[in-house]
Short mmCIF file of C-alpha atoms in Angstrom, two decimals:
data_model
loop_
_atom_site.label_atom_id
_atom_site.label_comp_id
_atom_site.label_asym_id
_atom_site.label_seq_id
_atom_site.Cartn_x
_atom_site.Cartn_y
_atom_site.Cartn_z
CA MET A 272 -115.26 153.79 6.04
CA THR A 273 -116.08 151.03 8.38
CA GLU A 274 -119.36 149.81 9.64
CA HIS A 275 -118.28 151.44 12.88
CA ILE A 276 -118.29 154.95 11.82
CA VAL A 277 -121.10 154.81 9.76
CA SER A 278 -123.40 153.95 12.43
CA SER A 279 -121.67 156.40 14.97
CA PHE A 280 -121.91 158.87 12.37
CA ASP A 281 -126.03 157.85 12.01
CA SER A 282 -126.16 157.90 15.83
CA ASP A 283 -124.63 161.84 15.71
CA LEU A 284 -127.53 162.92 13.22
CA LYS A 285 -130.10 160.60 15.19
CA ASP A 286 -129.15 162.83 18.44
CA LEU A 287 -129.01 166.22 16.71
CA SER A 288 -132.60 165.38 15.67
CA ARG A 289 -133.73 164.52 19.21
CA ARG A 290 -132.55 167.58 20.86
CA VAL A 291 -134.19 169.68 17.96
CA VAL A 292 -137.59 167.69 18.73
CA GLU A 293 -136.94 167.98 22.39
CA MET A 294 -136.48 171.72 22.20
CA GLY A 295 -139.40 172.24 20.08
CA GLY A 296 -141.67 170.41 22.82
CA GLN A 297 -140.15 173.02 25.50
CA ALA A 298 -140.66 176.17 22.82
CA GLU A 299 -144.40 174.95 22.24
CA ARG A 300 -145.06 174.59 26.37
CA LEU A 301 -143.84 178.02 26.65
CA VAL A 302 -145.80 179.65 24.15
CA ALA A 303 -148.87 177.99 25.60
CA ASP A 304 -147.98 178.97 29.17
CA SER A 305 -147.36 182.44 27.90
CA VAL A 306 -150.49 182.78 26.39
CA MET A 307 -152.76 181.40 29.31
CA ALA A 308 -150.61 183.53 31.71
CA LEU A 309 -151.81 186.71 29.70
CA VAL A 310 -155.41 185.39 29.75
CA LYS A 311 -155.57 184.40 33.52
CA ARG A 312 -153.34 187.23 34.43
CA ASP A 313 -151.03 184.53 36.18
CA THR A 314 -148.02 186.23 36.96
CA GLU A 315 -146.44 183.42 38.68
CA LEU A 316 -146.71 181.28 35.51
CA ALA A 317 -145.60 184.31 33.42
CA GLN A 318 -142.48 184.03 35.54
CA LYS A 319 -141.91 180.44 34.91
CA VAL A 320 -141.90 181.30 31.13
CA ILE A 321 -139.40 183.80 31.51
CA VAL A 322 -137.13 181.43 33.43
CA LEU A 323 -137.85 178.54 31.24
CA ASP A 324 -136.42 180.49 28.26
CA GLY A 325 -133.11 180.05 29.41
CA PRO A 326 -132.49 176.46 28.78
CA ILE A 327 -133.77 176.86 25.31
CA ASP A 328 -131.31 179.22 24.40
CA LEU A 329 -128.74 177.14 25.94
CA LEU A 330 -130.03 173.92 23.85
CA GLN A 331 -129.76 176.15 20.49
CA ARG A 332 -125.92 176.76 21.21
CA GLU A 333 -125.53 173.26 22.04
CA ILE A 334 -127.08 172.32 18.60
CA GLU A 335 -125.23 174.67 16.64
CA GLU A 336 -121.97 173.72 18.41
CA LYS A 337 -122.70 169.85 17.87
CA ALA A 338 -123.84 170.40 14.14
CA ILE A 339 -120.67 172.19 12.99
CA LEU A 340 -118.33 169.57 15.04
CA THR A 341 -120.18 167.04 13.02
CA ILE A 342 -119.78 168.77 9.60
CA ALA A 343 -115.87 169.32 10.27
CA ARG A 344 -115.60 165.53 11.59
CA ARG A 345 -117.49 163.89 8.95
CA GLN A 346 -117.63 165.87 5.85
CA PRO A 347 -120.89 164.82 5.18
CA LEU A 348 -122.63 165.22 1.33
CA ALA A 349 -126.30 165.56 0.23
CA ILE A 350 -128.80 164.31 2.55
CA ASP A 351 -126.67 163.84 5.34
CA LEU A 352 -125.37 167.55 5.52
CA ARG A 353 -129.10 168.64 4.73
CA GLU A 354 -129.98 166.92 7.93
CA ILE A 355 -127.26 168.78 9.75
CA VAL A 356 -128.09 172.21 8.42
CA ALA A 357 -131.85 171.75 9.00
CA ALA A 358 -131.08 171.18 12.49
CA MET A 359 -129.19 174.33 12.83
CA ARG A 360 -131.76 176.26 11.13
CA ILE A 361 -134.85 174.96 13.09
CA ALA A 362 -132.82 175.23 16.31
CA ASN A 363 -132.60 179.19 15.12
CA ASP A 364 -136.12 179.47 14.94
CA ILE A 365 -137.34 177.44 18.10
CA GLU A 366 -134.76 179.72 19.98
CA ARG A 367 -136.72 182.84 18.64
CA ILE A 368 -140.10 181.42 19.37
CA GLY A 369 -138.86 181.15 23.09
CA ASP A 370 -137.80 184.65 23.26
CA LEU A 371 -141.22 185.95 21.80
CA ALA A 372 -143.05 183.89 24.26
CA LYS A 373 -141.00 185.35 27.13
CA ASN A 374 -141.56 188.87 25.80
CA THR A 375 -145.33 188.28 26.18
CA ALA A 376 -144.68 186.90 29.79
CA LYS A 377 -143.11 189.90 30.65
CA ARG A 378 -145.72 191.92 29.46
CA VAL A 379 -148.13 190.06 31.75
CA LEU A 380 -146.14 191.53 34.64
CA ALA A 381 -146.38 194.69 33.42
CA LEU A 382 -150.08 194.34 33.48
CA THR A 383 -150.91 193.44 37.13
CA GLY A 384 -153.17 195.76 38.67
CA GLU A 385 -153.92 197.76 35.20
CA PHE A 386 -157.68 198.24 33.86
CA HIS A 387 -158.13 194.82 32.31
CA PRO A 388 -161.67 194.10 30.45
CA GLN A 389 -161.61 190.51 29.71
CA LYS A 390 -163.19 191.01 26.19
CA LEU A 391 -159.73 192.87 25.14
CA VAL A 392 -157.64 189.52 25.27
CA ARG A 393 -160.15 187.40 23.50
CA GLY A 394 -158.56 188.09 20.02
CA VAL A 395 -155.13 187.51 21.33
CA GLU A 396 -156.25 184.42 22.79
CA HIS A 397 -158.07 183.14 19.62
CA MET A 398 -155.41 183.75 17.24
CA SER A 399 -152.65 182.20 19.41
CA GLY A 400 -154.90 178.92 19.21
CA MET A 401 -154.28 179.15 15.51
CA VAL A 402 -150.70 179.47 15.87
CA LEU A 403 -150.10 176.85 18.67
CA GLU A 404 -151.83 174.29 16.15
CA GLN A 405 -149.27 175.43 13.26
CA LEU A 406 -146.47 174.94 15.39
CA LYS A 407 -147.19 171.85 16.81
CA SER A 408 -147.90 170.33 13.19
CA VAL A 409 -144.84 172.13 12.14
CA LEU A 410 -142.91 170.11 14.61
CA ASP A 411 -144.47 166.93 14.41
CA SER A 412 -143.78 167.35 10.62
CA TYR A 413 -140.25 167.51 11.54
CA ALA A 414 -140.22 164.48 13.82
CA SER A 415 -142.01 162.34 11.02
CA ARG A 416 -140.04 164.03 8.09
CA ASP A 417 -143.55 164.76 6.73
CA ASP A 418 -143.04 166.84 3.74
CA ALA A 419 -147.11 167.02 2.70
CA ARG A 420 -148.05 168.15 6.66
CA ALA A 421 -144.96 170.87 6.36
CA LEU A 422 -146.67 172.09 3.26
CA GLU A 423 -150.12 172.46 4.77
CA VAL A 424 -148.60 174.33 7.78
CA TRP A 425 -146.75 176.83 4.98
CA LYS A 426 -149.88 177.27 3.09
CA ARG A 427 -151.82 178.35 6.44
CA ASP A 428 -149.52 181.28 7.26
CA GLY A 429 -151.67 183.61 5.26
CA GLU A 430 -154.77 182.82 7.65
CA VAL A 431 -152.63 183.80 10.64
CA ASP A 432 -151.45 187.17 9.17
CA ILE A 433 -155.35 187.79 8.39
CA LEU A 434 -156.21 187.27 12.00
CA TYR A 435 -153.57 189.34 13.17
CA THR A 436 -154.32 192.31 10.78
CA SER A 437 -158.16 192.19 11.95
CA LEU A 438 -157.05 191.93 15.40
CA PHE A 439 -154.67 195.00 15.11
CA ARG A 440 -157.53 197.08 13.85
CA GLU A 441 -159.77 196.06 16.79
CA LEU A 442 -157.00 196.99 19.41
CA LEU A 443 -156.66 200.15 18.10
CA THR A 444 -160.69 200.61 18.11
CA TYR A 445 -160.55 199.81 21.68
CA MET A 446 -157.81 202.26 22.29
CA MET A 447 -160.12 205.24 20.75
CA GLU A 448 -163.19 204.34 22.26
CA ASP A 449 -161.87 204.57 25.68
CA PRO A 450 -158.26 205.70 26.95
CA ARG A 451 -158.23 203.53 29.90
CA ASN A 452 -157.83 200.87 27.34
CA ILE A 453 -154.50 202.44 25.88
CA SER A 454 -151.99 200.97 28.17
CA LEU A 455 -153.39 197.54 28.24
CA CYS A 456 -154.10 197.34 24.16
CA THR A 457 -150.42 198.66 23.46
CA HIS A 458 -149.15 195.36 25.44
CA LEU A 459 -151.76 193.15 23.69
CA LEU A 460 -150.88 194.54 20.29
CA PHE A 461 -147.42 193.70 21.07
CA CYS A 462 -148.24 190.35 22.39
CA ALA A 463 -150.24 189.93 19.16
CA LYS A 464 -147.36 190.77 17.13
CA ASN A 465 -145.19 188.32 18.98
CA ILE A 466 -147.81 185.57 18.31
CA GLU A 467 -147.79 186.59 14.54
CA ARG A 468 -144.13 186.16 14.43
CA ILE A 469 -144.21 182.74 16.15
CA GLY A 470 -146.53 181.78 13.34
CA ASP A 471 -143.75 183.21 10.96
CA HIS A 472 -141.11 181.05 12.50
CA ALA A 473 -143.36 177.85 12.21
CA THR A 474 -143.57 178.80 8.43
CA ASN A 475 -139.68 179.07 8.57
CA ILE A 476 -139.64 175.81 10.09
CA ALA A 477 -141.69 174.33 7.25
CA GLU A 478 -139.52 175.50 4.71
CA THR A 479 -136.83 173.68 6.21
CA VAL A 480 -138.79 170.57 6.22
CA HIS A 481 -139.34 170.79 2.90
CA TYR A 482 -135.54 171.55 1.95
CA LEU A 483 -134.90 168.59 4.14
CA SER A 484 -137.01 165.96 2.53
CA THR A 485 -136.65 167.31 -1.28
CA GLY A 486 -133.62 169.24 -1.12
CA GLN A 487 -135.24 172.01 -2.70
CA LEU A 488 -136.18 175.48 -1.66
CA LEU A 489 -139.96 176.52 -1.67
CA ALA A 490 -140.69 179.54 -3.77
CA ASP A 491 -139.67 182.87 -2.44
CA GLU A 492 -143.25 184.15 -2.64
CA ARG A 493 -144.53 183.29 0.97
CA PRO A 494 -148.33 183.20 1.31
CA LYS A 495 -148.10 186.32 2.96
CA GLN A 496 -151.05 188.27 4.14
CA ASP A 497 -150.13 190.15 7.14
CA THR A 498 -150.75 193.86 6.30
CA SER A 499 -151.16 195.27 9.55
CA SER A 500 -148.09 197.29 9.27
CA LEU A 501 -149.90 199.29 6.29
CA THR A 502 -153.13 199.34 8.67
CA THR A 503 -154.53 202.37 10.53
CA VAL A 504 -157.86 203.00 12.04
CA PRO A 505 -159.01 206.62 11.13
CA PHE A 506 -159.90 208.33 14.21
CA PRO A 507 -163.70 208.86 14.16
CA ALA A 508 -164.32 212.63 13.38
CA MET B 44 -101.19 170.45 3.09
CA THR B 45 -99.57 172.19 0.07
CA GLU B 46 -99.06 175.84 0.22
CA HIS B 47 -101.55 176.00 -2.90
CA ILE B 48 -104.51 174.34 -0.67
CA VAL B 49 -103.64 176.64 2.61
CA SER B 50 -103.73 179.78 0.60
CA SER B 51 -106.88 178.91 -1.30
CA PHE B 52 -108.53 178.26 2.08
CA ASP B 53 -107.32 181.33 3.58
CA SER B 54 -108.95 183.27 0.36
CA ASP B 55 -112.14 181.26 1.16
CA LEU B 56 -112.28 183.07 4.65
CA LYS B 57 -111.16 186.41 3.28
CA ASP B 58 -114.18 185.89 0.93
CA LEU B 59 -116.47 184.87 3.64
CA SER B 60 -115.37 187.99 5.68
CA ARG B 61 -115.39 190.40 2.85
CA ARG B 62 -119.56 189.57 1.95
CA VAL B 63 -120.39 189.71 5.48
CA VAL B 64 -118.91 192.99 5.78
CA GLU B 65 -120.51 194.21 2.36
CA MET B 66 -123.79 193.25 3.88
CA GLY B 67 -123.43 194.99 6.71
CA GLY B 68 -122.82 198.16 4.86
CA GLN B 69 -126.09 197.38 3.05
CA ALA B 70 -128.04 196.80 6.11
CA GLU B 71 -126.51 200.14 7.84
CA ARG B 72 -127.62 202.07 4.53
CA LEU B 73 -131.17 200.51 4.89
CA VAL B 74 -131.60 201.29 8.74
CA ALA B 75 -130.65 204.98 8.14
CA ASP B 76 -132.76 205.09 5.16
CA SER B 77 -135.92 203.80 6.99
CA VAL B 78 -135.55 206.22 9.61
CA MET B 79 -135.18 209.11 7.25
CA ALA B 80 -138.13 207.64 5.41
CA LEU B 81 -140.11 208.07 8.53
CA VAL B 82 -139.09 211.21 9.66
CA LYS B 83 -139.45 212.76 6.21
CA ARG B 84 -142.66 210.97 5.37
CA ASP B 85 -140.76 209.85 2.31
CA THR B 86 -142.90 206.89 0.61
CA GLU B 87 -140.65 207.00 -2.30
CA LEU B 88 -137.66 206.09 0.27
CA ALA B 89 -140.09 203.68 2.08
CA GLN B 90 -140.23 201.74 -1.25
CA LYS B 91 -136.88 201.35 -1.83
CA VAL B 92 -136.12 199.91 1.58
CA ILE B 93 -138.51 197.54 1.11
CA VAL B 94 -136.91 196.19 -2.29
CA LEU B 95 -133.40 196.47 -1.25
CA ASP B 96 -134.20 194.09 1.77
CA GLY B 97 -134.37 191.29 -0.62
CA PRO B 98 -130.74 191.06 -1.49
CA ILE B 99 -129.71 191.35 1.90
CA ASP B 100 -131.70 187.87 2.88
CA LEU B 101 -129.87 186.38 -0.42
CA LEU B 102 -126.58 187.31 0.96
CA GLN B 103 -127.24 185.45 4.22
CA ARG B 104 -128.10 182.53 2.35
CA GLU B 105 -125.06 182.56 0.36
CA ILE B 106 -122.73 183.21 3.36
CA GLU B 107 -124.53 180.46 5.25
CA GLU B 108 -123.95 177.97 2.23
CA LYS B 109 -120.19 178.90 1.28
CA ALA B 110 -119.86 178.68 5.51
CA ILE B 111 -120.90 175.12 5.53
CA LEU B 112 -119.27 174.12 2.51
CA THR B 113 -115.88 175.54 3.90
CA ILE B 114 -116.32 173.53 7.17
CA ALA B 115 -117.22 170.24 5.43
CA ARG B 116 -114.26 170.81 2.60
CA ARG B 117 -111.52 172.08 5.03
CA GLN B 118 -112.07 170.65 8.31
CA PRO B 119 -110.71 173.74 9.86
CA LEU B 120 -109.85 173.98 13.62
CA ALA B 121 -109.70 176.59 16.13
CA ILE B 122 -109.41 180.05 14.91
CA ASP B 123 -110.41 179.15 11.30
CA LEU B 124 -113.47 177.17 12.59
CA ARG B 125 -114.27 180.29 14.64
CA GLU B 126 -113.80 182.74 11.72
CA ILE B 127 -116.53 180.70 9.79
CA VAL B 128 -118.85 180.16 12.70
CA ALA B 129 -118.68 184.17 13.43
CA ALA B 130 -119.27 184.68 9.59
CA MET B 131 -122.69 182.89 9.69
CA ARG B 132 -123.86 184.47 12.98
CA ILE B 133 -122.95 187.98 12.17
CA ALA B 134 -125.00 187.54 8.64
CA ASN B 135 -127.80 185.75 10.44
CA ASP B 136 -127.96 189.25 12.66
CA ILE B 137 -127.64 191.48 9.56
CA GLU B 138 -130.25 189.57 8.07
CA ARG B 139 -132.59 190.11 10.95
CA ILE B 140 -131.67 194.22 11.02
CA GLY B 141 -132.71 194.27 7.45
CA ASP B 142 -136.11 193.04 7.95
CA LEU B 143 -136.85 195.43 11.01
CA ALA B 144 -135.67 198.18 8.57
CA LYS B 145 -138.12 196.95 6.11
CA ASN B 146 -140.84 196.58 8.74
CA THR B 147 -140.35 200.21 9.81
CA ALA B 148 -140.59 201.56 6.09
CA LYS B 149 -143.70 199.38 5.56
CA ARG B 150 -144.98 201.48 8.53
CA VAL B 151 -144.01 204.90 6.59
CA LEU B 152 -146.52 203.72 3.50
CA ALA B 153 -149.17 203.07 6.46
CA LEU B 154 -148.80 206.33 7.70
CA THR B 155 -149.72 208.26 4.46
CA GLY B 156 -151.95 211.22 5.19
CA GLU B 157 -152.23 210.50 8.81
CA PHE B 158 -152.46 213.00 11.60
CA HIS B 159 -148.56 213.49 11.61
CA PRO B 160 -147.39 216.08 14.36
CA GLN B 161 -143.56 216.21 13.76
CA LYS B 162 -143.07 216.28 17.39
CA LEU B 163 -144.31 212.92 17.77
CA VAL B 164 -141.23 211.45 15.89
CA ARG B 165 -138.28 213.08 17.37
CA GLY B 166 -137.77 210.58 20.10
CA VAL B 167 -137.53 207.65 17.49
CA GLU B 168 -135.29 209.79 15.00
CA HIS B 169 -133.11 210.56 18.48
CA MET B 170 -132.73 206.66 19.12
CA SER B 171 -132.22 205.56 16.09
CA GLY B 172 -129.10 208.23 15.73
CA MET B 173 -127.90 206.31 18.75
CA VAL B 174 -128.52 202.81 17.47
CA LEU B 175 -126.84 203.78 13.95
CA GLU B 176 -123.74 204.76 15.46
CA GLN B 177 -123.76 201.27 17.67
CA LEU B 178 -124.30 199.46 14.44
CA LYS B 179 -121.70 201.17 12.32
CA SER B 180 -119.07 200.64 15.62
CA VAL B 181 -119.63 197.27 15.84
CA LEU B 182 -119.39 196.41 11.78
CA ASP B 183 -116.06 198.35 12.15
CA SER B 184 -114.86 196.53 15.24
CA TYR B 185 -115.71 193.14 12.93
CA ALA B 186 -114.00 194.28 9.82
CA SER B 187 -111.04 195.09 11.90
CA ARG B 188 -111.01 192.47 14.37
CA ASP B 189 -111.07 194.70 17.41
CA ASP B 190 -112.18 193.31 20.62
CA ALA B 191 -112.09 196.61 22.59
CA ARG B 192 -114.62 198.42 20.21
CA ALA B 193 -117.03 195.65 20.49
CA LEU B 194 -116.68 195.51 23.94
CA GLU B 195 -117.57 199.20 24.28
CA VAL B 196 -120.70 198.62 22.01
CA TRP B 197 -121.66 195.69 24.19
CA LYS B 198 -121.49 198.13 27.05
CA ARG B 199 -123.57 200.58 25.60
CA ASP B 200 -126.65 198.48 25.05
CA GLY B 201 -127.83 199.45 28.42
CA GLU B 202 -128.24 203.28 27.29
CA VAL B 203 -130.28 202.25 23.92
CA ASP B 204 -132.66 200.27 26.22
CA ILE B 205 -133.28 203.05 28.77
CA LEU B 206 -134.15 205.39 25.70
CA TYR B 207 -136.50 203.25 24.37
CA THR B 208 -138.53 202.51 27.88
CA SER B 209 -138.50 206.25 28.36
CA LEU B 210 -139.70 206.64 24.81
CA PHE B 211 -142.21 204.08 25.33
CA ARG B 212 -143.95 206.05 28.21
CA GLU B 213 -143.83 209.31 26.15
CA LEU B 214 -145.78 207.95 23.11
CA LEU B 215 -148.16 205.97 25.58
CA THR B 216 -148.76 209.60 27.01
CA TYR B 217 -149.35 211.19 23.88
CA MET B 218 -151.79 208.68 22.86
CA MET B 219 -153.70 209.48 26.02
CA GLU B 220 -153.50 213.18 25.60
CA ASP B 221 -154.99 212.79 22.32
CA PRO B 222 -156.72 209.90 20.57
CA ARG B 223 -155.89 211.30 16.95
CA ASN B 224 -152.71 210.33 18.30
CA ILE B 225 -153.21 206.80 18.73
CA SER B 226 -152.85 205.23 15.09
CA LEU B 227 -149.60 206.91 14.37
CA CYS B 228 -148.46 206.62 18.02
CA THR B 229 -149.11 203.15 17.72
CA HIS B 230 -146.69 202.46 14.47
CA LEU B 231 -144.22 204.53 16.20
CA LEU B 232 -144.16 202.25 18.96
CA PHE B 233 -143.22 199.42 16.66
CA CYS B 234 -140.58 201.66 15.07
CA ALA B 235 -138.96 202.36 18.08
CA LYS B 236 -139.36 198.67 19.13
CA ASN B 237 -137.55 197.94 15.55
CA ILE B 238 -134.95 200.26 16.25
CA GLU B 239 -134.53 198.74 20.00
CA ARG B 240 -134.05 195.33 18.18
CA ILE B 241 -131.49 196.44 15.98
CA GLY B 242 -129.54 197.62 18.88
CA ASP B 243 -129.86 194.20 20.22
CA HIS B 244 -128.48 192.81 17.22
CA ALA B 245 -125.45 195.11 17.25
CA THR B 246 -124.65 193.68 20.46
CA ASN B 247 -125.16 189.98 19.43
CA ILE B 248 -122.46 190.85 16.85
CA ALA B 249 -120.44 192.66 19.49
CA GLU B 250 -120.64 188.97 21.39
CA THR B 251 -119.52 187.22 18.26
CA VAL B 252 -116.57 189.41 17.56
CA HIS B 253 -115.55 189.11 21.11
CA TYR B 254 -115.94 185.23 20.49
CA LEU B 255 -113.92 185.43 17.13
CA SER B 256 -110.98 187.58 18.85
CA THR B 257 -110.57 185.48 21.93
CA GLY B 258 -112.40 182.09 21.56
CA GLN B 259 -114.68 183.17 24.73
CA LEU B 260 -118.10 184.02 25.58
CA LEU B 261 -119.08 186.64 26.96
CA ALA B 262 -120.79 186.23 30.34
CA ASP B 263 -124.47 185.78 29.94
CA GLU B 264 -125.47 188.60 31.83
CA ARG B 265 -125.46 191.53 29.14
CA PRO B 266 -126.11 194.84 30.46
CA LYS B 267 -129.95 194.93 30.03
CA GLN B 268 -131.90 197.91 30.99
CA ASP B 269 -134.75 197.56 28.51
CA THR B 270 -137.99 197.57 31.00
CA SER B 271 -140.64 198.63 28.59
CA SER B 272 -142.05 195.49 28.51
CA LEU B 273 -142.50 196.10 32.13
CA THR B 274 -143.71 199.71 31.30
CA THR B 275 -147.20 201.17 31.46
CA VAL B 276 -148.26 204.69 32.10
CA PRO B 277 -151.20 205.07 34.54
CA PHE B 278 -154.44 206.78 32.93
CA PRO B 279 -154.51 210.07 34.48
CA ALA B 280 -157.89 209.63 36.73
#
């Protein structure tokens, strides 16, 4: 293989990775903006989020296409193949993160003019702060190929789940206290679920970064603590 | 290329496709069982669904791995490359369908012993019947490479969304009528959302079958009618 071909392959890999990092940055901003729109009841910002999810979907398709063509043309082995597979997987997770931010933004539009005590959104805001940190960390861990940092993110997923389960209970309680809260709290439950799933995707990305660095899969047993689907709040008799 | 290599490549493709079809059948059963468990309040069946999601996740990873190795080894072009990419994409959608069925099953466990008027689950049951038909059709369209059938599924996605939006309203109304319904209806809202998303994945698969048959992407504009994220029910004054 001539040096020319090697270096052009190398630049293919760098280009793929650069696009994934760029896509991650876009998704991160979208998540932050969707929560900001929810907290501030900013429908203009929500509309912006909805529009800006489109370019992220497009980037995902481009990355997938480029990855597959690179595999077919270069027949990479071992670490190079892992680089390409990792780019595809991470792009897939980021694309779904964008969709979840968009769904939250759509709910902001639904809630215009609704009964909207600020207290009720606090929990969602708090939880999203934690998830955004996770997302930022894991994207940095990919950009710098930092396995230790990825593992930290992976280990902290349980904390997000605990927070989500407690928020689930809290929102159910608000609904029972005052039926005027039902419509808002229902949408907030879905927003909280969106954010919890963004945390799951951050954990997926951490697993991919680990696979990229080591060639090993993390044990199937994720530090899963989300028991909200097992949660009910008894209606006070 | 010798005849031997060609036919072994052919058998690689057939094997990939066979695994995707097998995986689809498993996911279809899981969806049906999760809804059955919800309607009949059958915790044993729910537990079975939770366990049987594992093998589906495993199949997805196997298909991805085999697909990538096949691309790297065979450097397929045009239709053959589409076959492999389609297998990967469809496996991805099916894996998510399995996750959604599992989430519904977990909620069945949460609802043990809850106030549970049968009337409330009717809408979810009805909607899931429609989505299961879509799922069955689209998996058949993949197995038989039937583009026309895939397009039918694609066009009907709007109907599922309309049903979901109306169910969303209905469940919100039950919560407002009687706060004892809140806990159940909240979980039913998430179950309905799971089923609606299964419908979305069926639509994704239809798009992939179309791409496989024609090499063309469907227009970005999907017949999207889910406005539930834009829906609220005003609390009766």
